[in-house]
Amino acid sequence: MNLLDKIFAFFSGRKELKQPELAKYAEELTIYEASDKPLEVEEIYSIWDYLQFIENTQAAHIKDVIGFDEWVSMDEIRRRVLELFGINYKNEKSLYAYVKTLTDVGLLETINVGGKRKWRKRALLIKIKRLEVKKKLEETLKN
């Protein structure tokens, strides 16, 4: 039993780790992939990467000018659309319907600050876990 195991045993309340427990503990803590165990791979995707809006529409403009980190007011949204796309809407209130729909669907979040409403994108992430078996993968590649 090395010094690290004795310290761990002392702080965890156990007096001493027996040899079978020590082997099991070391197996769980290994950072190397075991050849017979499946490897669990975790993939994270953002919903925003997969949403497709029709180009040059108000919804696409809103998606492009609103970010994740800052709250943006309607005046700032219009200013950014004008700056990025060179488009000035005739009816300034027409963007509200699109912003409200995106908020109702859960893609945008809203806050009321000082009598003005502000929006930002919600970070919607999808976490996919899959088991990757190394042996099966090698067999399929050989065939």
N, CA, C and O atoms as a GROMACS GRO file, in nm:
protein
  572
    1MET      N    1   0.085  -0.117   0.000
    1MET     CA    2   0.000   0.000   0.000
    1MET      C    3   0.090   0.124   0.000
    1MET      O    4   0.174   0.141   0.088
    2ASN      N    5   0.071   0.209  -0.100
    2ASN     CA    6   0.158   0.326  -0.106
    2ASN      C    7   0.102   0.440  -0.022
    2ASN      O    8  -0.007   0.430   0.035
    3LEU      N    9   0.176   0.545  -0.015
    3LEU     CA   10   0.142   0.658   0.071
    3LEU      C   11   0.010   0.724   0.029
    3LEU      O   12  -0.070   0.764   0.113
    4LEU      N   13  -0.011   0.735  -0.103
    4LEU     CA   14  -0.133   0.798  -0.154
    4LEU      C   15  -0.257   0.718  -0.113
    4LEU      O   16  -0.358   0.776  -0.074
    5ASP      N   17  -0.249   0.586  -0.121
    5ASP     CA   18  -0.362   0.502  -0.080
    5ASP      C   19  -0.388   0.515   0.069
    5ASP      O   20  -0.504   0.515   0.112
    6LYS      N   21  -0.284   0.524   0.149
    6LYS     CA   22  -0.302   0.540   0.293
    6LYS      C   23  -0.368   0.673   0.326
    6LYS      O   24  -0.454   0.681   0.414
    7ILE      N   25  -0.327   0.778   0.255
    7ILE     CA   26  -0.388   0.910   0.278
    7ILE      C   27  -0.535   0.907   0.237
    7ILE      O   28  -0.621   0.957   0.309
    8PHE      N   29  -0.563   0.847   0.121
    8PHE     CA   30  -0.702   0.837   0.075
    8PHE      C   31  -0.786   0.757   0.174
    8PHE      O   32  -0.898   0.796   0.205
    9ALA      N   33  -0.732   0.646   0.222
    9ALA     CA   34  -0.803   0.562   0.318
    9ALA      C   35  -0.829   0.637   0.448
    9ALA      O   36  -0.936   0.623   0.508
   10PHE      N   37  -0.732   0.716   0.492
   10PHE     CA   38  -0.747   0.792   0.616
   10PHE      C   39  -0.861   0.894   0.604
   10PHE      O   40  -0.945   0.904   0.693
   11PHE      N   41  -0.864   0.971   0.492
   11PHE     CA   42  -0.965   1.075   0.477
   11PHE      C   43  -1.103   1.018   0.444
   11PHE      O   44  -1.204   1.083   0.471
   12SER      N   45  -1.108   0.899   0.386
   12SER     CA   46  -1.239   0.841   0.354
   12SER      C   47  -1.298   0.766   0.472
   12SER      O   48  -1.412   0.720   0.464
   13GLY      N   49  -1.223   0.750   0.581
   13GLY     CA   50  -1.276   0.684   0.700
   13GLY      C   51  -1.240   0.538   0.707
   13GLY      O   52  -1.267   0.474   0.809
   14ARG      N   53  -1.181   0.482   0.603
   14ARG     CA   54  -1.139   0.344   0.606
   14ARG      C   55  -0.997   0.336   0.661
   14ARG      O   56  -0.914   0.423   0.637
   15LYS      N   57  -0.972   0.231   0.733
   15LYS     CA   58  -0.839   0.218   0.791
   15LYS      C   59  -0.738   0.172   0.686
   15LYS      O   60  -0.627   0.225   0.677
   16GLU      N   61  -0.778   0.074   0.609
   16GLU     CA   62  -0.683   0.017   0.514
   16GLU      C   63  -0.759  -0.041   0.396
   16GLU      O   64  -0.866  -0.099   0.414
   17LEU      N   65  -0.705  -0.027   0.277
   17LEU     CA   66  -0.766  -0.089   0.160
   17LEU      C   67  -0.708  -0.229   0.143
   17LEU      O   68  -0.587  -0.247   0.139
   18LYS      N   69  -0.796  -0.327   0.134
   18LYS     CA   70  -0.750  -0.463   0.111
   18LYS      C   71  -0.709  -0.477  -0.035
   18LYS      O   72  -0.747  -0.396  -0.119
   19GLN      N   73  -0.632  -0.580  -0.064
   19GLN     CA   74  -0.576  -0.596  -0.197
   19GLN      C   75  -0.683  -0.604  -0.308
   19GLN      O   76  -0.665  -0.538  -0.410
   20PRO      N   77  -0.794  -0.682  -0.294
   20PRO     CA   78  -0.896  -0.686  -0.400
   20PRO      C   79  -0.964  -0.550  -0.419
   20PRO      O   80  -0.994  -0.510  -0.531
   21GLU      N   81  -0.988  -0.478  -0.308
   21GLU     CA   82  -1.049  -0.346  -0.319
   21GLU      C   83  -0.954  -0.248  -0.388
   21GLU      O   84  -0.997  -0.164  -0.467
   22LEU      N   85  -0.827  -0.261  -0.359
   22LEU     CA   86  -0.727  -0.174  -0.419
   22LEU      C   87  -0.720  -0.196  -0.570
   22LEU      O   88  -0.708  -0.100  -0.646
   23ALA      N   89  -0.728  -0.323  -0.613
   23ALA     CA   90  -0.724  -0.353  -0.756
   23ALA      C   91  -0.847  -0.296  -0.826
   23ALA      O   92  -0.838  -0.241  -0.936
   24LYS      N   93  -0.964  -0.310  -0.762
   24LYS     CA   94  -1.087  -0.256  -0.820
   24LYS      C   95  -1.079  -0.103  -0.826
   24LYS      O   96  -1.120  -0.044  -0.926
   25TYR      N   97  -1.028  -0.040  -0.722
   25TYR     CA   98  -1.014   0.105  -0.717
   25TYR      C   99  -0.920   0.154  -0.827
   25TYR      O  100  -0.948   0.254  -0.892
   26ALA      N  101  -0.809   0.084  -0.848
   26ALA     CA  102  -0.713   0.123  -0.951
   26ALA      C  103  -0.773   0.104  -1.089
   26ALA      O  104  -0.744   0.183  -1.180
   27GLU      N  105  -0.857   0.000  -1.108
   27GLU     CA  106  -0.918  -0.023  -1.238
   27GLU      C  107  -1.017   0.088  -1.274
   27GLU      O  108  -1.028   0.129  -1.390
   28GLU      N  109  -1.089   0.137  -1.173
   28GLU     CA  110  -1.186   0.244  -1.197
   28GLU      C  111  -1.118   0.376  -1.228
   28GLU      O  112  -1.174   0.458  -1.301
   29LEU      N  113  -1.000   0.398  -1.174
   29LEU     CA  114  -0.932   0.525  -1.192
   29LEU      C  115  -0.842   0.531  -1.315
   29LEU      O  116  -0.784   0.635  -1.342
   30THR      N  117  -0.831   0.423  -1.388
   30THR     CA  118  -0.740   0.423  -1.503
   30THR      C  119  -0.788   0.521  -1.609
   30THR      O  120  -0.907   0.537  -1.632
   31ILE      N  121  -0.693   0.585  -1.672
   31ILE     CA  122  -0.728   0.681  -1.777
   31ILE      C  123  -0.716   0.618  -1.915
   31ILE      O  124  -0.749   0.680  -2.016
   32TYR      N  125  -0.668   0.495  -1.919
   32TYR     CA  126  -0.648   0.427  -2.045
   32TYR      C  127  -0.770   0.343  -2.080
   32TYR      O  128  -0.840   0.294  -1.992
   33GLU      N  129  -0.793   0.328  -2.206
   33GLU     CA  130  -0.907   0.253  -2.255
   33GLU      C  131  -0.880   0.104  -2.242
   33GLU      O  132  -0.775   0.055  -2.286
   34ALA      N  133  -0.972   0.032  -2.183
   34ALA     CA  134  -0.960  -0.113  -2.174
   34ALA      C  135  -1.000  -0.173  -2.307
   34ALA      O  136  -1.094  -0.126  -2.370
   35SER      N  137  -0.932  -0.276  -2.349
   35SER     CA  138  -0.959  -0.331  -2.482
   35SER      C  139  -1.093  -0.402  -2.491
   35SER      O  140  -1.156  -0.398  -2.596
   36ASP      N  141  -1.140  -0.468  -2.381
   36ASP     CA  142  -1.266  -0.539  -2.391
   36ASP      C  143  -1.386  -0.455  -2.350
   36ASP      O  144  -1.499  -0.495  -2.375
   37LYS      N  145  -1.364  -0.342  -2.287
   37LYS     CA  146  -1.476  -0.258  -2.243
   37LYS      C  147  -1.515  -0.161  -2.354
   37LYS      O  148  -1.429  -0.109  -2.424
   38PRO      N  149  -1.645  -0.136  -2.368
   38PRO     CA  150  -1.686  -0.036  -2.468
   38PRO      C  151  -1.650   0.104  -2.419
   38PRO      O  152  -1.657   0.135  -2.300
   39LEU      N  153  -1.612   0.185  -2.511
   39LEU     CA  154  -1.575   0.322  -2.481
   39LEU      C  155  -1.697   0.410  -2.500
   39LEU      O  156  -1.758   0.409  -2.607
   40GLU      N  157  -1.734   0.487  -2.398
   40GLU     CA  158  -1.849   0.574  -2.408
   40GLU      C  159  -1.804   0.709  -2.462
   40GLU      O  160  -1.719   0.775  -2.402
   41VAL      N  161  -1.861   0.749  -2.574
   41VAL     CA  162  -1.825   0.873  -2.639
   41VAL      C  163  -1.942   0.970  -2.624
   41VAL      O  164  -2.057   0.935  -2.650
   42GLU      N  165  -1.911   1.089  -2.581
   42GLU     CA  166  -2.014   1.190  -2.561
   42GLU      C  167  -1.995   1.301  -2.665
   42GLU      O  168  -1.888   1.360  -2.677
   43GLU      N  169  -2.101   1.328  -2.740
   43GLU     CA  170  -2.097   1.432  -2.842
   43GLU      C  171  -2.198   1.539  -2.804
   43GLU      O  172  -2.310   1.509  -2.762
   44ILE      N  173  -2.157   1.665  -2.818
   44ILE     CA  174  -2.245   1.777  -2.784
   44ILE      C  175  -2.267   1.861  -2.909
   44ILE      O  176  -2.172   1.901  -2.977
   45TYR      N  177  -2.394   1.887  -2.938
   45TYR     CA  178  -2.431   1.966  -3.055
   45TYR      C  179  -2.520   2.081  -3.012
   45TYR      O  180  -2.591   2.070  -2.911
   46SER      N  181  -2.517   2.189  -3.086
   46SER     CA  182  -2.606   2.302  -3.062
   46SER      C  183  -2.720   2.297  -3.163
   46SER      O  184  -2.698   2.269  -3.281
   47ILE      N  185  -2.840   2.324  -3.116
   47ILE     CA  186  -2.955   2.326  -3.206
   47ILE      C  187  -2.940   2.435  -3.310
   47ILE      O  188  -2.986   2.419  -3.423
   48TRP      N  189  -2.875   2.544  -3.275
   48TRP     CA  190  -2.859   2.656  -3.368
   48TRP      C  191  -2.776   2.619  -3.490
   48TRP      O  192  -2.789   2.681  -3.595
   49ASP      N  193  -2.691   2.517  -3.477
   49ASP     CA  194  -2.612   2.473  -3.592
   49ASP      C  195  -2.696   2.400  -3.696
   49ASP      O  196  -2.658   2.392  -3.813
   50TYR      N  197  -2.810   2.347  -3.654
   50TYR     CA  198  -2.892   2.266  -3.743
   50TYR      C  199  -3.018   2.337  -3.792
   50TYR      O  200  -3.082   2.291  -3.887
   51LEU      N  201  -3.054   2.448  -3.731
   51LEU     CA  202  -3.171   2.522  -3.778
   51LEU      C  203  -3.137   2.593  -3.907
   51LEU      O  204  -3.033   2.658  -3.919
   52GLN      N  205  -3.226   2.581  -4.004
   52GLN     CA  206  -3.204   2.646  -4.132
   52GLN      C  207  -3.319   2.742  -4.158
   52GLN      O  208  -3.436   2.703  -4.163
   53PHE      N  209  -3.285   2.868  -4.174
   53PHE     CA  210  -3.383   2.970  -4.206
   53PHE      C  211  -3.366   3.009  -4.353
   53PHE      O  212  -3.256   3.002  -4.407
   54ILE      N  213  -3.473   3.049  -4.416
   54ILE     CA  214  -3.465   3.094  -4.554
   54ILE      C  215  -3.383   3.223  -4.556
   54ILE      O  216  -3.404   3.312  -4.474
   55GLU      N  217  -3.291   3.231  -4.651
   55GLU     CA  218  -3.203   3.348  -4.658
   55GLU      C  219  -3.282   3.475  -4.687
   55GLU      O  220  -3.386   3.472  -4.753
   56ASN      N  221  -3.232   3.585  -4.635
   56ASN     CA  222  -3.289   3.719  -4.653
   56ASN      C  223  -3.433   3.729  -4.604
   56ASN      O  224  -3.514   3.800  -4.663
   57THR      N  225  -3.464   3.659  -4.497
   57THR     CA  226  -3.594   3.676  -4.432
   57THR      C  227  -3.571   3.740  -4.296
   57THR      O  228  -3.458   3.745  -4.247
   58GLN      N  229  -3.678   3.790  -4.238
   58GLN     CA  230  -3.665   3.857  -4.109
   58GLN      C  231  -3.619   3.759  -4.001
   58GLN      O  232  -3.543   3.797  -3.912
   59ALA      N  233  -3.665   3.635  -4.008
   59ALA     CA  234  -3.623   3.536  -3.909
   59ALA      C  235  -3.473   3.508  -3.921
   59ALA      O  236  -3.405   3.495  -3.819
   60ALA      N  237  -3.422   3.500  -4.042
   60ALA     CA  238  -3.278   3.477  -4.062
   60ALA      C  239  -3.198   3.597  -4.014
   60ALA      O  240  -3.090   3.581  -3.956
   61HIS      N  241  -3.249   3.717  -4.037
   61HIS     CA  242  -3.180   3.837  -3.989
   61HIS      C  243  -3.174   3.839  -3.837
   61HIS      O  244  -3.070   3.872  -3.779
   62ILE      N  245  -3.284   3.803  -3.772
   62ILE     CA  246  -3.287   3.800  -3.626
   62ILE      C  247  -3.188   3.698  -3.573
   62ILE      O  248  -3.114   3.726  -3.478
   63LYS      N  249  -3.184   3.580  -3.634
   63LYS     CA  250  -3.091   3.475  -3.592
   63LYS      C  251  -2.946   3.522  -3.604
   63LYS      O  252  -2.862   3.489  -3.520
   64ASP      N  253  -2.917   3.599  -3.709
   64ASP     CA  254  -2.779   3.640  -3.732
   64ASP      C  255  -2.734   3.757  -3.644
   64ASP      O  256  -2.615   3.770  -3.617
   65VAL      N  257  -2.826   3.842  -3.600
   65VAL     CA  258  -2.784   3.961  -3.525
   65VAL      C  259  -2.794   3.944  -3.374
   65VAL      O  260  -2.735   4.022  -3.299
   66ILE      N  261  -2.867   3.844  -3.327
   66ILE     CA  262  -2.878   3.822  -3.183
   66ILE      C  263  -2.779   3.715  -3.143
   66ILE      O  264  -2.766   3.612  -3.210
   67GLY      N  265  -2.708   3.739  -3.033
   67GLY     CA  266  -2.607   3.644  -2.985
   67GLY      C  267  -2.649   3.578  -2.856
   67GLY      O  268  -2.761   3.596  -2.808
   68PHE      N  269  -2.557   3.501  -2.800
   68PHE     CA  270  -2.584   3.427  -2.677
   68PHE      C  271  -2.548   3.505  -2.552
   68PHE      O  272  -2.606   3.480  -2.446
   69ASP      N  273  -2.455   3.598  -2.562
   69ASP     CA  274  -2.396   3.656  -2.442
   69ASP      C  275  -2.453   3.790  -2.399
   69ASP      O  276  -2.434   3.829  -2.284
   70GLU      N  277  -2.521   3.860  -2.487
   70GLU     CA  278  -2.571   3.992  -2.447
   70GLU      C  279  -2.719   4.006  -2.479
   70GLU      O  280  -2.771   3.947  -2.574
   71TRP      N  281  -2.786   4.086  -2.398
   71TRP     CA  282  -2.927   4.117  -2.419
   71TRP      C  283  -2.937   4.229  -2.520
   71TRP      O  284  -2.868   4.331  -2.508
   72VAL      N  285  -3.023   4.212  -2.621
   72VAL     CA  286  -3.032   4.308  -2.731
   72VAL      C  287  -3.175   4.362  -2.739
   72VAL      O  288  -3.271   4.285  -2.739
   73SER      N  289  -3.188   4.495  -2.745
   73SER     CA  290  -3.320   4.557  -2.757
   73SER      C  291  -3.362   4.561  -2.903
   73SER      O  292  -3.281   4.533  -2.992
   74MET      N  293  -3.488   4.595  -2.929
   74MET     CA  294  -3.539   4.599  -3.066
   74MET      C  295  -3.468   4.707  -3.148
   74MET      O  296  -3.442   4.687  -3.266
   75ASP      N  297  -3.438   4.821  -3.086
   75ASP     CA  298  -3.364   4.925  -3.158
   75ASP      C  299  -3.227   4.875  -3.202
   75ASP      O  300  -3.183   4.904  -3.314
   76GLU      N  301  -3.161   4.800  -3.116
   76GLU     CA  302  -3.030   4.746  -3.150
   76GLU      C  303  -3.041   4.638  -3.258
   76GLU      O  304  -2.954   4.627  -3.344
   77ILE      N  305  -3.148   4.558  -3.254
   77ILE     CA  306  -3.169   4.458  -3.358
   77ILE      C  307  -3.184   4.526  -3.493
   77ILE      O  308  -3.122   4.484  -3.591
   78ARG      N  309  -3.267   4.630  -3.499
   78ARG     CA  310  -3.286   4.704  -3.626
   78ARG      C  311  -3.157   4.768  -3.674
   78ARG      O  312  -3.127   4.768  -3.793
   79ARG      N  313  -3.078   4.823  -3.580
   79ARG     CA  314  -2.952   4.886  -3.617
   79ARG      C  315  -2.854   4.784  -3.673
   79ARG      O  316  -2.785   4.811  -3.771
   80ARG      N  317  -2.849   4.667  -3.612
   80ARG     CA  318  -2.758   4.563  -3.659
   80ARG      C  319  -2.800   4.508  -3.795
   80ARG      O  320  -2.715   4.480  -3.880
   81VAL      N  321  -2.930   4.492  -3.815
   81VAL     CA  322  -2.979   4.445  -3.946
   81VAL      C  323  -2.943   4.546  -4.053
   81VAL      O  324  -2.900   4.508  -4.162
   82LEU      N  325  -2.959   4.674  -4.024
   82LEU     CA  326  -2.923   4.778  -4.120
   82LEU      C  327  -2.773   4.776  -4.148
   82LEU      O  328  -2.731   4.792  -4.263
   83GLU      N  329  -2.693   4.758  -4.045
   83GLU     CA  330  -2.548   4.758  -4.060
   83GLU      C  331  -2.498   4.634  -4.134
   83GLU      O  332  -2.412   4.644  -4.221
   84LEU      N  333  -2.550   4.517  -4.099
   84LEU     CA  334  -2.501   4.393  -4.160
   84LEU      C  335  -2.558   4.365  -4.298
   84LEU      O  336  -2.486   4.322  -4.389
   85PHE      N  337  -2.687   4.390  -4.314
   85PHE     CA  338  -2.754   4.352  -4.438
   85PHE      C  339  -2.794   4.471  -4.525
   85PHE      O  340  -2.830   4.453  -4.641
   86GLY      N  341  -2.787   4.591  -4.470
   86GLY     CA  342  -2.826   4.710  -4.546
   86GLY      C  343  -2.975   4.718  -4.572
   86GLY      O  344  -3.018   4.775  -4.672
   87ILE      N  345  -3.054   4.661  -4.482
   87ILE     CA  346  -3.200   4.658  -4.498
   87ILE      C  347  -3.264   4.738  -4.388
   87ILE      O  348  -3.235   4.720  -4.269
   88ASN      N  349  -3.353   4.829  -4.429
   88ASN     CA  350  -3.432   4.907  -4.335
   88ASN      C  351  -3.578   4.872  -4.359
   88ASN      O  352  -3.630   4.897  -4.467
   89TYR      N  353  -3.643   4.814  -4.260
   89TYR     CA  354  -3.781   4.769  -4.277
   89TYR      C  355  -3.876   4.888  -4.279
   89TYR      O  356  -3.861   4.983  -4.202
   90LYS      N  357  -3.976   4.882  -4.369
   90LYS     CA  358  -4.075   4.989  -4.377
   90LYS      C  359  -4.160   4.992  -4.251
   90LYS      O  360  -4.182   5.099  -4.193
   91ASN      N  361  -4.207   4.876  -4.209
   91ASN     CA  362  -4.286   4.867  -4.087
   91ASN      C  363  -4.193   4.817  -3.977
   91ASN      O  364  -4.158   4.699  -3.974
   92GLU      N  365  -4.154   4.906  -3.887
   92GLU     CA  366  -4.057   4.870  -3.784
   92GLU      C  367  -4.111   4.766  -3.686
   92GLU      O  368  -4.033   4.696  -3.623
   93LYS      N  369  -4.242   4.756  -3.674
   93LYS     CA  370  -4.300   4.661  -3.580
   93LYS      C  371  -4.312   4.520  -3.638
   93LYS      O  372  -4.355   4.428  -3.568
   94SER      N  373  -4.276   4.502  -3.763
   94SER     CA  374  -4.290   4.370  -3.825
   94SER      C  375  -4.194   4.268  -3.765
   94SER      O  376  -4.222   4.148  -3.771
   95LEU      N  377  -4.084   4.311  -3.708
   95LEU     CA  378  -3.990   4.218  -3.645
   95LEU      C  379  -4.045   4.158  -3.517
   95LEU      O  380  -4.004   4.048  -3.479
   96TYR      N  381  -4.135   4.227  -3.449
   96TYR     CA  382  -4.187   4.180  -3.322
   96TYR      C  383  -4.254   4.043  -3.335
   96TYR      O  384  -4.239   3.958  -3.247
   97ALA      N  385  -4.327   4.020  -3.443
   97ALA     CA  386  -4.395   3.892  -3.461
   97ALA      C  387  -4.294   3.778  -3.472
   97ALA      O  388  -4.315   3.670  -3.415
   98TYR      N  389  -4.186   3.800  -3.542
   98TYR     CA  390  -4.083   3.697  -3.557
   98TYR      C  391  -4.010   3.673  -3.425
   98TYR      O  392  -3.984   3.558  -3.387
   99VAL      N  393  -3.977   3.780  -3.355
   99VAL     CA  394  -3.907   3.766  -3.227
   99VAL      C  395  -3.998   3.695  -3.126
   99VAL      O  396  -3.952   3.610  -3.050
  100LYS      N  397  -4.126   3.732  -3.126
  100LYS     CA  398  -4.219   3.669  -3.033
  100LYS      C  399  -4.234   3.521  -3.064
  100LYS      O  400  -4.238   3.438  -2.972
  101THR      N  401  -4.243   3.486  -3.190
  101THR     CA  402  -4.254   3.344  -3.227
  101THR      C  403  -4.131   3.266  -3.184
  101THR      O  404  -4.143   3.156  -3.130
  102LEU      N  405  -4.012   3.321  -3.208
  102LEU     CA  406  -3.889   3.254  -3.167
  102LEU      C  407  -3.881   3.242  -3.015
  102LEU      O  408  -3.826   3.145  -2.962
  103THR      N  409  -3.936   3.341  -2.944
  103THR     CA  410  -3.939   3.336  -2.798
  103THR      C  411  -4.040   3.231  -2.750
  103THR      O  412  -4.011   3.155  -2.658
  104ASP      N  413  -4.158   3.226  -2.814
  104ASP     CA  414  -4.260   3.130  -2.775
  104ASP      C  415  -4.216   2.986  -2.799
  104ASP      O  416  -4.253   2.896  -2.725
  105VAL      N  417  -4.138   2.966  -2.903
  105VAL     CA  418  -4.088   2.832  -2.935
  105VAL      C  419  -3.978   2.792  -2.837
  105VAL      O  420  -3.951   2.673  -2.819
  106GLY      N  421  -3.914   2.889  -2.774
  106GLY     CA  422  -3.810   2.860  -2.676
  106GLY      C  423  -3.669   2.878  -2.730
  106GLY      O  424  -3.573   2.839  -2.664
  107LEU      N  425  -3.655   2.937  -2.847
  107LEU     CA  426  -3.523   2.959  -2.904
  107LEU      C  427  -3.458   3.086  -2.851
  107LEU      O  428  -3.336   3.095  -2.842
  108LEU      N  429  -3.539   3.185  -2.816
  108LEU     CA  430  -3.489   3.310  -2.759
  108LEU      C  431  -3.544   3.323  -2.618
  108LEU      O  432  -3.650   3.270  -2.586
  109GLU      N  433  -3.470   3.393  -2.533
  109GLU     CA  434  -3.521   3.426  -2.401
  109GLU      C  435  -3.532   3.578  -2.390
  109GLU      O  436  -3.459   3.651  -2.457
  110THR      N  437  -3.622   3.623  -2.306
  110THR     CA  438  -3.652   3.766  -2.298
  110THR      C  439  -3.641   3.815  -2.155
  110THR      O  440  -3.652   3.738  -2.059
  111ILE      N  441  -3.618   3.946  -2.143
  111ILE     CA  442  -3.610   4.011  -2.013
  111ILE      C  443  -3.662   4.154  -2.030
  111ILE      O  444  -3.642   4.215  -2.135
  112ASN      N  445  -3.727   4.205  -1.927
  112ASN     CA  446  -3.774   4.343  -1.929
  112ASN      C  447  -3.683   4.426  -1.839
  112ASN      O  448  -3.674   4.401  -1.719
  113VAL      N  449  -3.616   4.524  -1.898
  113VAL     CA  450  -3.523   4.608  -1.823
  113VAL      C  451  -3.560   4.754  -1.849
  113VAL      O  452  -3.553   4.800  -1.963
  114GLY      N  453  -3.597   4.824  -1.746
  114GLY     CA  454  -3.626   4.967  -1.760
  114GLY      C  455  -3.736   4.998  -1.858
  114GLY      O  456  -3.730   5.100  -1.928
  115GLY      N  457  -3.838   4.913  -1.866
  115GLY     CA  458  -3.949   4.938  -1.957
  115GLY      C  459  -3.922   4.895  -2.100
  115GLY      O  460  -4.010   4.907  -2.185
  116LYS      N  461  -3.803   4.844  -2.128
  116LYS     CA  462  -3.771   4.795  -2.261
  116LYS      C  463  -3.748   4.645  -2.255
  116LYS      O  464  -3.690   4.593  -2.159
  117ARG      N  465  -3.793   4.578  -2.356
  117ARG     CA  466  -3.774   4.434  -2.363
  117ARG      C  467  -3.647   4.405  -2.442
  117ARG      O  468  -3.618   4.469  -2.543
  118LYS      N  469  -3.572   4.306  -2.394
  118LYS     CA  470  -3.447   4.266  -2.460
  118LYS      C  471  -3.447   4.115  -2.477
  118LYS      O  472  -3.509   4.042  -2.400
  119TRP      N  473  -3.374   4.069  -2.579
  119TRP     CA  474  -3.371   3.928  -2.612
  119TRP      C  475  -3.227   3.880  -2.629
  119TRP      O  476  -3.136   3.959  -2.652
  120ARG      N  477  -3.210   3.749  -2.616
  120ARG     CA  478  -3.086   3.683  -2.652
  120ARG      C  479  -3.117   3.537  -2.685
  120ARG      O  480  -3.221   3.484  -2.647
  121LYS      N  481  -3.024   3.473  -2.756
  121LYS     CA  482  -3.041   3.333  -2.792
  121LYS      C  483  -3.023   3.246  -2.668
  121LYS      O  484  -2.942   3.275  -2.580
  122ARG      N  485  -3.100   3.138  -2.664
  122ARG     CA  486  -3.080   3.037  -2.561
  122ARG      C  487  -2.980   2.936  -2.612
  122ARG      O  488  -2.986   2.893  -2.727
  123ALA      N  489  -2.889   2.897  -2.527
  123ALA     CA  490  -2.791   2.794  -2.563
  123ALA      C  491  -2.857   2.658  -2.546
  123ALA      O  492  -2.859   2.603  -2.436
  124LEU      N  493  -2.909   2.605  -2.652
  124LEU     CA  494  -2.978   2.477  -2.649
  124LEU      C  495  -2.882   2.370  -2.701
  124LEU      O  496  -2.852   2.364  -2.820
  125LEU      N  497  -2.836   2.286  -2.610
  125LEU     CA  498  -2.738   2.185  -2.645
  125LEU      C  499  -2.800   2.047  -2.636
  125LEU      O  500  -2.884   2.020  -2.550
  126ILE      N  501  -2.758   1.961  -2.725
  126ILE     CA  502  -2.801   1.822  -2.725
  126ILE      C  503  -2.678   1.738  -2.695
  126ILE      O  504  -2.576   1.748  -2.764
  127LYS      N  505  -2.689   1.656  -2.593
  127LYS     CA  506  -2.578   1.568  -2.555
  127LYS      C  507  -2.616   1.426  -2.594
  127LYS      O  508  -2.716   1.372  -2.549
  128ILE      N  509  -2.533   1.367  -2.679
  128ILE     CA  510  -2.557   1.232  -2.727
  128ILE      C  511  -2.446   1.142  -2.676
  128ILE      O  512  -2.327   1.168  -2.698
  129LYS      N  513  -2.486   1.037  -2.607
  129LYS     CA  514  -2.389   0.939  -2.559
  129LYS      C  515  -2.404   0.814  -2.644
  129LYS      O  516  -2.515   0.766  -2.668
  130ARG      N  517  -2.292   0.764  -2.690
  130ARG     CA  518  -2.296   0.639  -2.765
  130ARG      C  519  -2.178   0.554  -2.722
  130ARG      O  520  -2.072   0.604  -2.684
  131LEU      N  521  -2.199   0.425  -2.729
  131LEU     CA  522  -2.094   0.331  -2.693
  131LEU      C  523  -2.020   0.291  -2.820
  131LEU      O  524  -2.081   0.254  -2.921
  132GLU      N  525  -1.893   0.300  -2.813
  132GLU     CA  526  -1.810   0.263  -2.928
  132GLU      C  527  -1.728   0.142  -2.888
  132GLU      O  528  -1.645   0.149  -2.798
  133VAL      N  529  -1.751   0.035  -2.954
  133VAL     CA  530  -1.680  -0.088  -2.923
  133VAL      C  531  -1.565  -0.101  -3.023
  133VAL      O  532  -1.585  -0.110  -3.144
  134LYS      N  533  -1.446  -0.101  -2.969
  134LYS     CA  534  -1.326  -0.100  -3.053
  134LYS      C  535  -1.313  -0.227  -3.136
  134LYS      O  536  -1.279  -0.221  -3.254
  135LYS      N  537  -1.339  -0.342  -3.076
  135LYS     CA  538  -1.324  -0.468  -3.147
  135LYS      C  539  -1.421  -0.479  -3.264
  135LYS      O  540  -1.382  -0.520  -3.374
  136LYS      N  541  -1.546  -0.443  -3.242
  136LYS     CA  542  -1.646  -0.450  -3.349
  136LYS      C  543  -1.611  -0.357  -3.463
  136LYS      O  544  -1.631  -0.390  -3.580
  137LEU      N  545  -1.559  -0.241  -3.430
  137LEU     CA  546  -1.519  -0.145  -3.532
  137LEU      C  547  -1.404  -0.200  -3.615
  137LEU      O  548  -1.402  -0.184  -3.737
  138GLU      N  549  -1.307  -0.262  -3.550
  138GLU     CA  550  -1.194  -0.320  -3.622
  138GLU      C  551  -1.238  -0.435  -3.712
  138GLU      O  552  -1.187  -0.450  -3.823
  139GLU      N  553  -1.332  -0.517  -3.665
  139GLU     CA  554  -1.382  -0.629  -3.745
  139GLU      C  555  -1.456  -0.579  -3.869
  139GLU      O  556  -1.440  -0.636  -3.977
  140THR      N  557  -1.536  -0.476  -3.855
  140THR     CA  558  -1.608  -0.424  -3.970
  140THR      C  559  -1.514  -0.360  -4.071
  140THR      O  560  -1.540  -0.366  -4.191
  141LEU      N  561  -1.407  -0.301  -4.025
  141LEU     CA  562  -1.310  -0.241  -4.116
  141LEU      C  563  -1.230  -0.347  -4.191
  141LEU      O  564  -1.192  -0.327  -4.307
  142LYS      N  565  -1.205  -0.460  -4.127
  142LYS     CA  566  -1.132  -0.568  -4.193
  142LYS      C  567  -1.215  -0.634  -4.301
  142LYS      O  568  -1.162  -0.677  -4.404
  143ASN      N  569  -1.346  -0.643  -4.278
  143ASN     CA  570  -1.435  -0.709  -4.375
  143ASN      C  571  -1.465  -0.613  -4.482
  143ASN      O  572  -1.538  -0.646  -4.576
   0.00000   0.00000   0.00000
